[in-house]
Amino acid sequence: FCRQFRLTSGDSASDVLACRAENGGWRMAAAAPAAAVDEFIPASGAPVFDAAIQALGPVNVLDAEQERAFLSR
């Protein structure tokens, strides 16, 4: 499964999409400079994320309970 998160360091920030690898580690699928807090961001997100998500193919969305169970493995 994949997660999107924001990494910050000092005054800079990046939005990252990382996916769980077969070996249990994480693989970065995409990253882009984070938009300014007051900048409008469309629901579809950044083109780099759209392309990465499209390349993943069909996805299953986990609810909170399913995600906890998956992460506890």
mmCIF file of C-alpha atoms in Angstrom:
data_model
loop_
_atom_site.group_PDB
_atom_site.id
_atom_site.type_symbol
_atom_site.label_atom_id
_atom_site.label_comp_id
_atom_site.label_asym_id
_atom_site.label_seq_id
_atom_site.Cartn_x
_atom_site.Cartn_y
_atom_site.Cartn_z
ATOM 1 C CA PHE A 1 0.000 0.000 0.000
ATOM 2 C CA CYS A 2 1.058 3.624 -0.382
ATOM 3 C CA ARG A 3 0.995 6.725 1.785
ATOM 4 C CA GLN A 4 1.363 10.388 0.987
ATOM 5 C CA PHE A 5 3.116 12.610 3.522
ATOM 6 C CA ARG A 6 5.022 15.878 3.864
ATOM 7 C CA LEU A 7 8.699 16.117 4.840
ATOM 8 C CA THR A 8 9.907 19.430 6.220
ATOM 9 C CA SER A 9 13.382 20.731 6.940
ATOM 10 C CA GLY A 10 13.909 24.341 7.911
ATOM 11 C CA ASP A 11 12.045 26.524 5.433
ATOM 12 C CA SER A 12 11.593 23.857 2.761
ATOM 13 C CA ALA A 13 9.054 21.048 2.452
ATOM 14 C CA SER A 14 8.371 18.200 0.023
ATOM 15 C CA ASP A 15 5.269 16.103 -0.526
ATOM 16 C CA VAL A 16 6.160 12.426 -0.938
ATOM 17 C CA LEU A 17 4.316 9.316 -2.106
ATOM 18 C CA ALA A 18 5.907 6.135 -0.737
ATOM 19 C CA CYS A 19 4.773 2.536 -1.246
ATOM 20 C CA ARG A 20 5.408 -0.556 0.855
ATOM 21 C CA ALA A 21 7.883 -2.878 -0.881
ATOM 22 C CA GLU A 22 7.753 -6.671 -0.914
ATOM 23 C CA ASN A 23 10.548 -6.817 1.692
ATOM 24 C CA GLY A 24 8.482 -4.707 4.125
ATOM 25 C CA GLY A 25 10.484 -1.513 3.572
ATOM 26 C CA TRP A 26 9.275 1.632 1.847
ATOM 27 C CA ARG A 27 9.979 2.780 -1.722
ATOM 28 C CA MET A 28 9.548 6.415 -2.738
ATOM 29 C CA ALA A 29 7.234 6.508 -5.759
ATOM 30 C CA ALA A 30 7.148 10.300 -6.239
ATOM 31 C CA ALA A 31 8.199 13.548 -4.587
ATOM 32 C CA ALA A 32 7.573 17.204 -5.330
ATOM 33 C CA PRO A 33 8.205 20.529 -3.604
ATOM 34 C CA ALA A 34 5.292 21.265 -1.267
ATOM 35 C CA ALA A 35 2.886 24.019 -2.235
ATOM 36 C CA ALA A 36 2.722 27.132 -0.087
ATOM 37 C CA VAL A 37 0.138 26.925 2.681
ATOM 38 C CA ASP A 38 -2.041 29.608 1.083
ATOM 39 C CA GLU A 39 -1.685 28.202 -2.453
ATOM 40 C CA PHE A 40 -4.699 26.559 -4.106
ATOM 41 C CA ILE A 41 -4.177 22.847 -4.792
ATOM 42 C CA PRO A 42 -6.727 20.964 -6.942
ATOM 43 C CA ALA A 43 -8.126 17.699 -5.617
ATOM 44 C CA SER A 44 -6.228 15.733 -8.262
ATOM 45 C CA GLY A 45 -2.928 16.900 -6.747
ATOM 46 C CA ALA A 46 0.382 17.498 -8.458
ATOM 47 C CA PRO A 47 0.981 15.984 -11.923
ATOM 48 C CA VAL A 48 3.947 13.971 -10.590
ATOM 49 C CA PHE A 49 1.624 12.256 -8.077
ATOM 50 C CA ASP A 50 -1.109 11.726 -10.656
ATOM 51 C CA ALA A 51 1.381 9.944 -12.943
ATOM 52 C CA ALA A 52 2.777 7.817 -10.094
ATOM 53 C CA ILE A 53 -0.693 6.805 -8.903
ATOM 54 C CA GLN A 54 -1.769 6.016 -12.469
ATOM 55 C CA ALA A 55 1.324 3.786 -12.869
ATOM 56 C CA LEU A 56 0.354 1.822 -9.736
ATOM 57 C CA GLY A 57 -2.798 0.584 -11.441
ATOM 58 C CA PRO A 58 -5.976 -0.424 -9.582
ATOM 59 C CA VAL A 59 -5.856 0.285 -5.859
ATOM 60 C CA ASN A 60 -7.731 -0.801 -2.753
ATOM 61 C CA VAL A 61 -8.552 1.871 -0.214
ATOM 62 C CA LEU A 62 -8.146 0.724 3.402
ATOM 63 C CA ASP A 63 -10.359 1.970 6.202
ATOM 64 C CA ALA A 64 -8.706 2.867 9.535
ATOM 65 C CA GLU A 65 -9.117 -0.633 11.008
ATOM 66 C CA GLN A 66 -7.717 -2.362 7.920
ATOM 67 C CA GLU A 67 -4.757 0.026 7.879
ATOM 68 C CA ARG A 68 -3.947 -0.674 11.560
ATOM 69 C CA ALA A 69 -4.099 -4.431 10.920
ATOM 70 C CA PHE A 70 -1.856 -4.117 7.859
ATOM 71 C CA LEU A 71 0.705 -1.982 9.692
ATOM 72 C CA SER A 72 0.845 -4.383 12.654
ATOM 73 C CA ARG A 73 2.120 -7.223 10.423
#
